[in-house]
Short mmCIF file of C-alpha atoms in Angstrom, two decimals:
data_model
loop_
_atom_site.label_atom_id
_atom_site.label_comp_id
_atom_site.label_asym_id
_atom_site.label_seq_id
_atom_site.Cartn_x
_atom_site.Cartn_y
_atom_site.Cartn_z
CA UNK A 103 2.26 27.89 -8.15
CA UNK A 104 1.95 25.84 -11.33
CA UNK A 105 4.03 23.78 -13.72
CA UNK A 106 7.66 23.59 -13.12
CA UNK A 107 9.59 25.24 -10.23
CA UNK A 108 9.87 28.85 -11.34
CA UNK A 109 13.67 30.29 -10.89
CA UNK A 110 15.10 31.08 -7.52
CA UNK A 111 12.37 29.31 -5.70
CA UNK A 112 13.06 29.01 -2.10
CA UNK A 113 11.75 25.68 -0.54
CA UNK A 114 11.55 24.22 2.68
CA UNK A 115 11.82 19.94 2.74
CA UNK A 116 10.07 18.89 5.73
CA UNK A 117 11.31 15.55 6.85
CA UNK A 118 14.85 14.06 5.88
CA UNK A 119 14.16 10.35 5.69
CA UNK A 120 14.49 8.30 2.55
CA UNK A 121 11.58 10.60 0.64
CA UNK A 122 13.05 14.07 2.28
CA UNK A 123 16.94 13.14 0.73
CA UNK A 124 15.46 12.50 -2.64
CA UNK A 125 13.47 15.49 -2.79
CA UNK A 126 16.87 17.45 -1.68
CA UNK A 127 18.64 15.87 -4.49
CA UNK A 128 15.72 16.51 -6.90
CA UNK A 129 16.12 20.12 -5.93
CA UNK A 130 19.74 20.37 -6.20
CA UNK A 131 20.25 23.15 -9.20
CA UNK A 132 16.71 23.70 -9.38
CA UNK A 133 15.84 25.65 -6.40
CA UNK A 134 17.27 28.94 -5.05
CA UNK A 135 17.48 27.89 -1.83
CA UNK A 136 16.55 24.62 0.24
CA UNK A 137 16.14 24.40 4.14
CA UNK A 138 15.53 21.21 5.67
CA UNK A 139 13.50 20.49 8.62
CA UNK A 140 13.88 17.37 10.91
CA UNK A 141 13.12 16.89 14.52
CA UNK A 142 15.95 14.07 14.47
CA UNK A 143 18.38 14.12 11.71
CA UNK A 144 21.79 16.05 12.99
CA UNK A 145 21.84 17.46 9.68
CA UNK A 146 18.86 19.21 9.33
CA UNK A 147 19.09 22.95 8.84
CA UNK A 148 16.22 23.36 11.38
CA UNK A 149 15.68 20.82 14.59
CA UNK A 150 12.73 22.42 16.41
CA UNK A 151 10.20 20.70 14.12
CA UNK A 152 7.42 20.97 16.97
CA UNK A 153 8.14 24.67 17.85
CA UNK A 154 5.05 26.63 16.18
CA UNK A 155 7.53 30.04 16.38
CA UNK A 156 10.39 28.16 14.70
CA UNK A 157 7.77 27.05 12.11
CA UNK A 158 6.18 30.39 11.53
CA UNK A 159 9.86 31.91 11.10
CA UNK A 160 11.23 29.05 8.80
CA UNK A 161 8.02 29.52 6.22
CA UNK A 162 8.19 33.37 6.25
CA UNK A 163 11.07 32.96 3.81
CA UNK A 164 9.79 30.43 1.72
CA UNK A 165 7.91 29.92 -1.36
CA UNK A 166 7.01 26.34 -1.00
CA UNK A 167 6.99 23.11 1.14
CA UNK A 168 7.47 19.84 0.37
CA UNK A 169 6.25 17.70 3.26
CA UNK A 170 7.20 13.87 3.54
CA UNK A 171 4.65 11.35 4.34
CA UNK A 172 4.87 11.05 7.76
CA UNK A 173 4.06 14.89 8.32
CA UNK A 174 0.44 15.20 9.24
CA UNK A 175 -1.69 18.15 8.40
CA UNK A 176 -1.46 19.36 12.30
CA UNK A 177 2.36 19.70 12.45
CA UNK A 178 3.28 23.07 13.43
CA UNK A 179 5.20 23.92 9.97
CA UNK A 180 2.39 22.66 7.42
CA UNK A 181 -0.19 24.94 9.82
CA UNK A 182 1.94 27.90 9.32
CA UNK A 183 2.54 27.23 5.33
CA UNK A 184 -1.13 27.35 5.16
CA UNK A 185 -1.54 30.14 7.38
CA UNK A 186 0.99 32.08 5.32
CA UNK A 187 -0.47 30.69 2.23
CA UNK A 188 2.80 28.94 1.25
CA UNK A 189 1.87 26.15 -1.17
CA UNK A 190 2.51 22.37 0.52
CA UNK A 191 3.46 19.62 -2.05
CA UNK A 192 3.77 15.74 -1.42
CA UNK A 193 6.95 14.39 -3.06
CA UNK A 194 4.50 12.78 -5.63
CA UNK A 195 3.62 16.67 -6.57
CA UNK A 196 6.99 17.39 -6.89
CA UNK A 197 7.69 14.56 -9.12
CA UNK A 198 4.82 14.81 -11.24
CA UNK A 199 6.25 18.26 -12.09
CA UNK A 200 9.71 17.53 -12.51
CA UNK A 201 9.14 14.33 -15.03
CA UNK A 202 11.48 14.27 -17.90
CA UNK A 203 10.83 12.91 -21.83
CA UNK A 204 11.31 9.44 -22.15
CA UNK A 205 13.68 8.08 -24.57
CA UNK A 206 11.37 5.97 -27.25
CA UNK A 207 11.31 2.01 -26.12
CA UNK A 208 9.74 -0.86 -27.36
CA UNK A 209 6.49 0.59 -27.61
CA UNK A 210 7.69 3.43 -29.64
CA UNK A 211 6.03 6.20 -27.28
CA UNK A 212 7.24 9.61 -26.41
CA UNK A 213 6.52 12.14 -23.92
CA UNK A 214 7.01 11.51 -20.00
CA UNK A 215 6.58 7.80 -18.89
CA UNK A 216 2.77 7.05 -17.68
CA UNK A 217 2.13 6.36 -14.53
CA UNK A 218 -0.13 3.48 -13.23
CA UNK A 219 -1.19 4.26 -9.47
CA UNK A 220 -2.01 2.00 -6.83
CA UNK A 221 -3.78 3.15 -3.37
CA UNK A 222 -5.99 1.09 -0.72
CA UNK A 223 -5.87 0.59 3.10
CA UNK A 224 -4.38 -2.94 2.08
CA UNK A 225 -2.59 -4.68 -0.61
CA UNK A 226 -0.73 -1.79 -2.06
CA UNK A 227 2.68 -3.23 -2.08
CA UNK A 228 1.53 -6.94 -3.55
CA UNK A 229 -0.45 -5.47 -6.44
CA UNK A 230 2.31 -2.84 -7.48
CA UNK A 231 5.27 -5.60 -7.37
CA UNK A 232 2.37 -8.09 -9.24
CA UNK A 233 1.93 -5.14 -11.64
CA UNK A 234 6.00 -4.54 -12.24
CA UNK A 235 6.01 -8.21 -12.84
CA UNK A 236 3.43 -8.12 -15.50
CA UNK A 237 4.85 -5.17 -16.92
CA UNK A 238 8.58 -6.89 -17.12
CA UNK A 239 7.00 -9.81 -18.89
CA UNK A 240 5.37 -7.37 -21.42
CA UNK A 241 9.12 -6.54 -22.36
CA UNK A 242 8.85 -2.76 -21.20
CA UNK A 243 11.09 -0.70 -19.02
CA UNK A 244 9.53 -0.24 -15.69
CA UNK A 245 9.92 0.68 -12.32
CA UNK A 246 8.32 -0.03 -9.02
CA UNK A 247 8.35 2.97 -6.82
CA UNK A 248 6.81 4.73 -4.47
CA UNK A 249 6.28 3.17 -0.70
CA UNK A 250 7.53 -0.06 -2.69
CA UNK A 251 10.93 1.04 -3.31
CA UNK A 252 12.83 3.92 -5.24
CA UNK A 253 11.12 7.52 -4.27
CA UNK A 254 9.01 8.38 -7.21
CA UNK A 255 11.05 11.81 -7.53
CA UNK A 256 14.02 10.00 -8.49
CA UNK A 257 12.13 7.58 -11.22
CA UNK A 258 10.42 10.36 -12.68
CA UNK A 259 13.45 11.84 -13.76
CA UNK A 260 15.03 8.74 -15.44
CA UNK A 261 14.40 9.28 -19.37
CA UNK A 262 14.84 5.28 -19.75
CA UNK A 263 11.67 4.32 -17.94
CA UNK A 264 8.66 3.43 -19.84
CA UNK A 265 6.19 3.08 -17.29
CA UNK A 266 6.16 3.44 -13.30
CA UNK A 267 4.37 1.42 -11.42
CA UNK A 268 3.58 3.74 -8.30
CA UNK A 269 2.64 2.53 -4.90
CA UNK A 270 0.79 5.77 -3.05
CA UNK A 271 -0.29 6.01 0.59
CA UNK A 272 -3.11 8.33 1.56
CA UNK A 273 -0.28 10.42 3.22
CA UNK A 274 1.38 10.78 0.24
CA UNK A 275 -1.97 11.62 -1.71
CA UNK A 276 -3.22 14.51 0.71
CA UNK A 277 -0.54 16.86 -0.66
CA UNK A 278 -1.02 15.73 -4.26
CA UNK A 279 -2.85 18.69 -6.44
CA UNK A 280 -2.21 18.10 -10.09
CA UNK A 281 -1.29 14.48 -11.27
CA UNK A 282 -3.01 12.84 -14.27
CA UNK A 283 -2.34 9.11 -14.09
CA UNK A 284 -2.74 6.92 -17.33
CA UNK A 285 -4.77 4.26 -14.74
CA UNK A 286 -5.37 4.28 -11.09
CA UNK A 287 -6.90 2.01 -8.51
CA UNK A 288 -8.20 1.75 -4.78
CA UNK A 289 -8.22 -1.62 -3.88
CA UNK A 290 -10.03 -1.12 -0.59
CA UNK A 291 -10.59 1.21 2.01
CA UNK A 292 -11.04 0.36 5.78
CA UNK A 293 -10.73 2.48 8.92
CA UNK A 294 -6.99 3.24 9.13
CA UNK A 295 -4.29 6.35 10.12
CA UNK A 296 -7.65 8.03 11.54
CA UNK A 297 -5.34 9.53 14.38
CA UNK A 298 -3.57 11.08 10.90
CA UNK A 299 -6.48 11.92 9.08
CA UNK A 300 -9.09 12.81 11.69
CA UNK A 301 -11.98 10.75 10.33
CA UNK A 302 -12.68 7.73 7.73
CA UNK A 303 -14.40 10.26 5.43
CA UNK A 304 -11.18 12.35 5.35
CA UNK A 305 -9.21 9.29 5.27
CA UNK A 306 -11.29 7.89 2.18
CA UNK A 307 -11.49 11.62 0.19
CA UNK A 308 -7.38 11.17 0.20
CA UNK A 309 -7.43 8.13 -1.04
CA UNK A 310 -9.75 9.33 -4.02
CA UNK A 311 -7.10 11.69 -4.93
CA UNK A 312 -5.43 9.14 -7.00
CA UNK A 313 -8.67 9.19 -9.67
CA UNK A 314 -8.21 12.96 -9.88
CA UNK A 315 -7.70 13.47 -13.97
CA UNK A 316 -7.25 9.85 -14.65
CA UNK A 317 -6.66 9.47 -18.42
CA UNK A 318 -8.07 6.09 -19.06
CA UNK A 319 -9.08 4.05 -16.23
CA UNK A 320 -10.08 4.12 -12.68
CA UNK A 321 -10.02 0.32 -11.23
CA UNK A 322 -12.26 0.00 -8.06
CA UNK A 323 -13.15 -2.82 -6.09
CA UNK A 324 -16.76 -4.07 -6.77
CA UNK A 325 -16.98 -5.50 -3.43
CA UNK A 326 -16.34 -2.18 -1.48
CA UNK A 327 -18.92 0.42 -2.31
CA UNK A 328 -16.43 2.82 -1.11
CA UNK A 329 -14.12 2.24 -3.96
CA UNK A 330 -16.84 2.64 -6.52
CA UNK A 331 -18.42 5.87 -4.76
CA UNK A 332 -14.48 7.35 -4.84
CA UNK A 333 -15.03 6.75 -8.58
CA UNK A 334 -18.34 8.37 -9.29
CA UNK A 335 -17.03 11.35 -7.49
CA UNK A 336 -14.01 11.80 -9.20
CA UNK A 337 -13.20 14.28 -11.85
CA UNK A 338 -11.45 12.28 -14.65
CA UNK A 339 -10.25 13.36 -18.26
CA UNK A 340 -12.86 13.00 -20.75
CA UNK A 341 -12.80 9.02 -22.16
CA UNK A 342 -11.58 7.60 -18.78
CA UNK A 343 -13.43 4.64 -18.04
CA UNK A 344 -14.43 3.11 -14.46
CA UNK A 345 -13.34 -0.63 -14.31
CA UNK A 346 -14.29 -2.87 -11.75
CA UNK A 347 -12.74 -6.02 -10.26
CA UNK A 348 -14.62 -8.95 -8.49
CA UNK A 349 -13.62 -12.53 -7.18
CA UNK A 350 -17.03 -13.67 -9.32
CA UNK A 351 -18.12 -13.76 -12.63
CA UNK A 352 -17.33 -10.01 -14.31
CA UNK A 353 -19.92 -8.07 -16.09
CA UNK A 354 -19.30 -5.75 -19.00
CA UNK A 355 -16.39 -3.30 -18.24
CA UNK A 356 -15.19 -5.43 -15.50
CA UNK A 357 -12.50 -8.14 -14.47
CA UNK A 358 -12.91 -11.44 -12.81
CA UNK A 359 -12.92 -14.89 -12.38
CA UNK A 360 -15.05 -17.73 -13.92
CA UNK A 361 -14.78 -20.79 -12.30
CA UNK A 362 -11.05 -21.09 -12.33
CA UNK A 363 -10.01 -18.64 -15.02
CA UNK A 364 -8.98 -15.06 -14.58
CA UNK A 365 -11.35 -13.33 -17.23
CA UNK A 366 -11.30 -9.39 -18.75
CA UNK A 367 -14.22 -8.16 -20.14
CA UNK A 368 -12.97 -4.41 -20.14
CA UNK A 369 -10.03 -4.52 -22.34
CA UNK A 370 -10.54 -7.70 -24.22
CA UNK A 371 -11.57 -6.09 -27.43
CA UNK A 372 -11.97 -2.41 -29.43
CA UNK A 373 -15.38 -0.89 -28.33
CA UNK A 374 -16.43 -1.17 -32.04
CA UNK A 375 -16.39 -4.74 -31.91
CA UNK A 376 -20.56 -6.09 -32.44
CA UNK A 377 -19.87 -8.99 -29.98
CA UNK A 378 -17.95 -6.91 -27.27
CA UNK A 379 -20.43 -7.41 -24.66
CA UNK A 380 -20.41 -11.19 -24.97
CA UNK A 381 -16.81 -12.09 -25.68
CA UNK A 382 -13.80 -11.95 -22.84
CA UNK A 383 -10.18 -12.51 -22.84
CA UNK A 384 -8.69 -15.34 -20.43
CA UNK A 385 -5.74 -13.54 -18.41
CA UNK A 386 -4.33 -16.60 -16.65
CA UNK A 387 -5.99 -19.17 -14.01
CA UNK A 388 -6.13 -19.70 -10.42
CA UNK A 389 -3.32 -22.04 -10.72
CA UNK A 390 -0.98 -19.24 -12.02
CA UNK A 391 -1.39 -18.05 -8.18
CA UNK A 392 -0.75 -21.60 -6.44
CA UNK A 393 2.62 -20.39 -5.55
CA UNK A 394 1.25 -17.41 -3.35
CA UNK A 395 -1.13 -19.78 -1.21
CA UNK A 396 -0.50 -21.63 2.25
CA UNK A 397 0.94 -24.91 1.57
CA UNK A 398 -2.26 -27.16 0.10
CA UNK A 399 -4.46 -24.20 0.09
CA UNK A 400 -6.23 -22.21 -2.91
CA UNK A 401 -5.00 -18.51 -3.34
CA UNK A 402 -6.33 -16.41 -0.62
CA UNK A 403 -9.09 -14.25 -1.93
CA UNK A 404 -7.10 -11.12 -1.18
CA UNK A 405 -4.21 -12.10 -3.47
CA UNK A 406 -6.57 -13.11 -6.29
CA UNK A 407 -8.08 -9.64 -5.90
CA UNK A 408 -4.65 -7.84 -5.99
CA UNK A 409 -3.72 -10.05 -9.16
CA UNK A 410 -7.08 -8.86 -10.92
CA UNK A 411 -6.05 -5.05 -10.03
CA UNK A 412 -2.80 -5.43 -11.33
CA UNK A 413 -4.02 -6.94 -14.50
CA UNK A 414 -6.41 -4.05 -14.65
CA UNK A 415 -3.66 -1.55 -14.78
CA UNK A 416 -1.64 -3.53 -17.21
CA UNK A 417 -4.29 -4.19 -19.62
CA UNK A 418 -5.27 -0.39 -19.42
CA UNK A 419 -1.69 0.55 -20.77
CA UNK A 420 -1.93 -1.96 -23.41
CA UNK A 421 -0.36 -5.09 -22.05
CA UNK A 422 -1.39 -8.43 -24.14
CA UNK A 423 -3.30 -11.20 -22.03
CA UNK A 424 -0.10 -13.50 -22.07
CA UNK A 425 1.96 -11.21 -20.25
CA UNK A 426 -0.57 -10.86 -17.21
CA UNK A 427 -0.26 -14.98 -17.16
CA UNK A 428 3.58 -14.91 -17.42
CA UNK A 429 3.85 -11.87 -14.86
CA UNK A 430 1.62 -13.43 -12.26
CA UNK A 431 3.30 -16.94 -12.69
CA UNK A 432 6.83 -15.02 -12.19
CA UNK A 433 5.89 -12.83 -9.29
CA UNK A 434 7.34 -13.62 -5.91
CA UNK A 435 6.24 -11.41 -2.88
CA UNK A 436 8.42 -9.33 -0.85
CA UNK A 437 9.26 -10.12 2.46
CA UNK A 438 6.91 -10.48 5.85
CA UNK A 439 3.91 -11.06 3.70
CA UNK A 440 2.50 -14.58 4.70
CA UNK A 441 6.01 -16.05 4.48
CA UNK A 442 6.33 -19.39 5.90
CA UNK A 443 9.30 -19.23 8.06
CA UNK A 444 9.35 -22.79 9.12
CA UNK A 445 7.36 -26.12 10.28
CA UNK A 446 8.07 -27.62 13.69
CA UNK A 447 6.68 -30.29 15.27
CA UNK A 448 3.78 -30.30 12.71
CA UNK A 449 3.20 -26.77 13.42
CA UNK A 450 3.47 -23.91 10.60
CA UNK A 451 5.15 -20.66 11.56
CA UNK A 452 4.08 -17.55 9.35
CA UNK A 453 5.39 -14.15 9.48
CA UNK A 454 2.60 -11.54 7.98
CA UNK A 455 4.03 -8.76 10.02
CA UNK A 456 3.12 -6.62 6.94
CA UNK A 457 -0.63 -6.95 8.32
CA UNK A 458 -0.32 -3.25 10.18
CA UNK A 459 -4.04 -2.88 10.64
CA UNK A 460 -7.59 -4.92 11.02
CA UNK A 461 -8.33 -5.46 7.58
CA UNK A 462 -5.18 -6.80 6.46
CA UNK A 463 -5.09 -9.07 9.51
CA UNK A 464 -8.40 -10.05 8.81
CA UNK A 465 -7.30 -11.06 5.00
CA UNK A 466 -4.61 -13.04 6.60
CA UNK A 467 -6.42 -14.93 9.21
CA UNK A 468 -9.11 -15.84 6.72
CA UNK A 469 -6.67 -17.89 4.75
CA UNK A 470 -6.61 -20.51 7.26
CA UNK A 471 -9.12 -23.05 8.24
CA UNK A 472 -11.43 -23.13 11.59
CA UNK A 473 -9.89 -23.14 14.74
CA UNK A 474 -6.17 -23.48 13.45
CA UNK A 475 -4.81 -20.51 13.97
CA UNK A 476 -2.44 -19.47 17.26
CA UNK A 477 -2.61 -15.47 16.39
CA UNK A 478 0.19 -13.37 17.27
CA UNK A 479 -0.95 -9.95 17.54
CA UNK A 480 -0.77 -6.24 18.74
CA UNK A 481 0.82 -2.74 18.28
CA UNK A 482 -0.11 0.69 17.55
CA UNK A 483 -3.80 0.82 16.99
CA UNK A 484 -3.64 4.15 15.05
CA UNK A 485 -7.47 4.80 16.32
CA UNK A 486 -8.94 1.80 15.04
CA UNK A 487 -11.25 -0.87 16.27
CA UNK A 488 -10.83 -4.32 16.30
CA UNK A 489 -14.33 -5.80 17.15
CA UNK A 490 -15.13 -6.25 13.27
CA UNK A 491 -11.87 -7.95 12.97
CA UNK A 492 -12.53 -10.43 16.17
CA UNK A 493 -16.44 -11.14 15.45
CA UNK A 494 -15.54 -12.06 11.88
CA UNK A 495 -12.53 -14.24 12.31
CA UNK A 496 -13.12 -15.59 15.68
CA UNK A 497 -13.93 -19.04 14.38
CA UNK A 498 -10.13 -19.39 12.87
CA UNK A 499 -8.40 -19.20 16.31
CA UNK A 500 -7.47 -21.70 18.48
CA UNK A 501 -5.54 -19.09 20.66
CA UNK A 502 -4.19 -15.52 20.92
CA UNK A 503 -0.90 -14.17 22.13
CA UNK A 504 -0.68 -10.33 22.33
CA UNK A 505 2.11 -8.15 22.01
CA UNK A 506 2.36 -4.63 21.80
CA UNK A 507 2.85 -1.58 24.89
CA UNK A 508 -1.52 -1.25 24.95
CA UNK A 509 -2.67 -4.72 24.32
CA UNK A 510 -6.41 -3.33 25.72
CA UNK A 511 -7.55 -2.74 22.27
CA UNK A 512 -7.28 -6.47 20.91
CA UNK A 513 -8.11 -8.19 24.14
CA UNK A 514 -11.19 -6.41 24.76
CA UNK A 515 -12.29 -7.13 21.29
CA UNK A 516 -11.38 -10.79 21.89
CA UNK A 517 -13.17 -10.43 25.64
CA UNK A 518 -16.38 -9.23 23.70
CA UNK A 519 -16.67 -11.55 20.37
CA UNK A 520 -14.44 -14.62 21.10
CA UNK A 521 -14.31 -15.32 25.26
CA UNK A 522 -13.84 -18.95 24.66
CA UNK A 523 -10.43 -18.27 23.14
CA UNK A 524 -7.34 -18.52 25.19
CA UNK A 525 -5.20 -15.27 25.44
CA UNK A 526 -1.81 -14.88 26.93
CA UNK A 527 -0.66 -11.18 26.89
CA UNK A 528 3.16 -10.48 26.71
CA UNK A 529 4.57 -8.30 29.34
CA UNK A 530 5.65 -5.23 27.25
CA UNK A 531 8.17 -4.24 30.02
CA UNK A 532 11.08 -6.00 28.05
CA UNK A 533 11.02 -4.86 24.52
CA UNK A 534 14.02 -6.50 23.31
CA UNK A 535 13.00 -10.00 24.44
CA UNK A 536 9.05 -9.46 23.69
CA UNK A 537 9.12 -11.74 20.43
CA UNK A 538 11.05 -14.42 21.94
CA UNK A 539 8.58 -14.76 24.70
CA UNK A 540 5.39 -14.24 22.30
CA UNK A 541 7.10 -17.40 20.23
CA UNK A 542 7.46 -19.29 23.20
CA UNK A 543 3.80 -18.66 24.41
CA UNK A 544 2.40 -19.59 21.06
CA UNK A 545 4.49 -22.78 20.98
CA UNK A 546 2.65 -23.83 23.94
CA UNK A 547 -0.78 -22.98 22.80
CA UNK A 548 -0.29 -24.47 19.17
CA UNK A 549 -0.98 -28.23 18.52
CA UNK A 550 -0.13 -30.46 15.29
CA UNK A 551 -1.59 -29.20 12.26
CA UNK A 552 -1.57 -25.39 13.53
CA UNK A 553 -0.24 -22.54 12.29
CA UNK A 554 1.07 -19.71 14.71
CA UNK A 555 0.33 -16.57 12.55
CA UNK A 556 2.03 -13.14 13.06
CA UNK A 557 -0.27 -10.59 11.82
CA UNK A 558 -0.45 -8.04 14.07
CA UNK A 559 -3.16 -5.63 12.97
CA UNK A 560 -1.44 -2.84 14.34
CA UNK A 561 1.59 -0.45 13.74
CA UNK A 562 5.04 -1.52 14.87
CA UNK A 563 6.57 1.38 16.08
CA UNK A 564 5.53 1.05 20.03
CA UNK A 565 8.22 -1.90 20.17
CA UNK A 566 10.09 -2.24 17.00
CA UNK A 567 11.62 0.27 14.10
CA UNK A 568 9.75 -1.05 11.66
CA UNK A 569 7.51 -3.92 10.71
CA UNK A 570 10.15 -5.38 8.88
CA UNK A 571 12.48 -5.34 12.17
CA UNK A 572 9.32 -6.83 13.74
CA UNK A 573 8.92 -9.70 11.33
CA UNK A 574 12.74 -10.35 11.42
CA UNK A 575 12.32 -10.70 15.24
CA UNK A 576 9.62 -13.16 14.73
CA UNK A 577 11.65 -15.75 12.31
CA UNK A 578 14.79 -15.24 14.67
CA UNK A 579 12.85 -16.36 17.45
CA UNK A 580 11.54 -19.17 15.67
CA UNK A 581 14.58 -20.26 14.63
CA UNK A 582 16.12 -20.84 17.88
CA UNK A 583 13.20 -23.19 19.03
#
């Protein structure tokens, strides 16, 4: 099936969360019929989502399945669709095909609004929100969409938008087939969601789909060879450029840092300018990111990297350097991302519940001094190992407090790589009080000058509805001290 939806198309929508309901709304008046499938939603047309026989029956009358991100390829419905030759699309694929012409705005451009896309194991939300702030500073009508907020299928049908800043997960990209983003970035690739994808290679390959048919720029992390290889492997539009970002001095075609200055050597001037290889544009300074750092500390490395990636995407779109500076100064992170909750008796309490995997937790711990962190960690491991995390950040730890239904993966890593670090395991039996007990244990372990850091390194769904609820429980328990 190619192009927009043909008349009378019969669609099965898998999942009735926020994404699925947005898909149903977008299909209204466009599809001949829509059948919704969800094992938990009371208003779904089909409830037996995990029954193979039911799945085959549902798919038998369909021309298309649109799957929400939470549905793994191994689910009976998607297995049945593949067996029957029925196409499976993500919401992103549907949104791409339903794009509308924009009303010309300040930049005078016509056609559908271009998409600037971001994926990666960590930093996606922050980078997209930084990008949106930069685009807004440039006076553009923009929206931050995808995992970060409004479903993409809604924004794609808004003719008043000039450009979309799109956060994409590997789940969303898995069934995305024909997108052609103006510019795209893979921030990093580390082991995550291996239970969904089956292997790190499959996970990375789905991340790499963001570069397919890229029009102007493929932005990658020079410190992460996997991201550069994904660019090399991508089939892009002729003329698209590889643009690296680095925390060091940038080479030609890169963005980076010279002393305390954020520098662009990729989009700073036209390709015909004689001295292009020896010149650069100043985008801002590290001081413009100071408000995103722990009190008294420089901006963490991952924050600077996210800012450079956002700047690269904005510059690919033609945003002036001054708007990058202004947008970074104006940016404020969302909740549960290195959020300082309180200081009590000389101890800082920080909520980074968004650190849902080992890679993110390592970045979070790296922002603090040696031996100053009481680490609150634990949750669903999603098939990941924590040995590299603990081995690399053991020097930051004063102690660890472990939550989660199964604390053994992190406890085992601590025993192997940081046996001198005191560890308290919170009994998971009473889920409702688990965070209060964790906070009480952390208070007993912390000393003045320390930070109690909630950076779980695991998903939340074993004991909480979401990482946000986990962070809110932490903040509430801290407020009650």
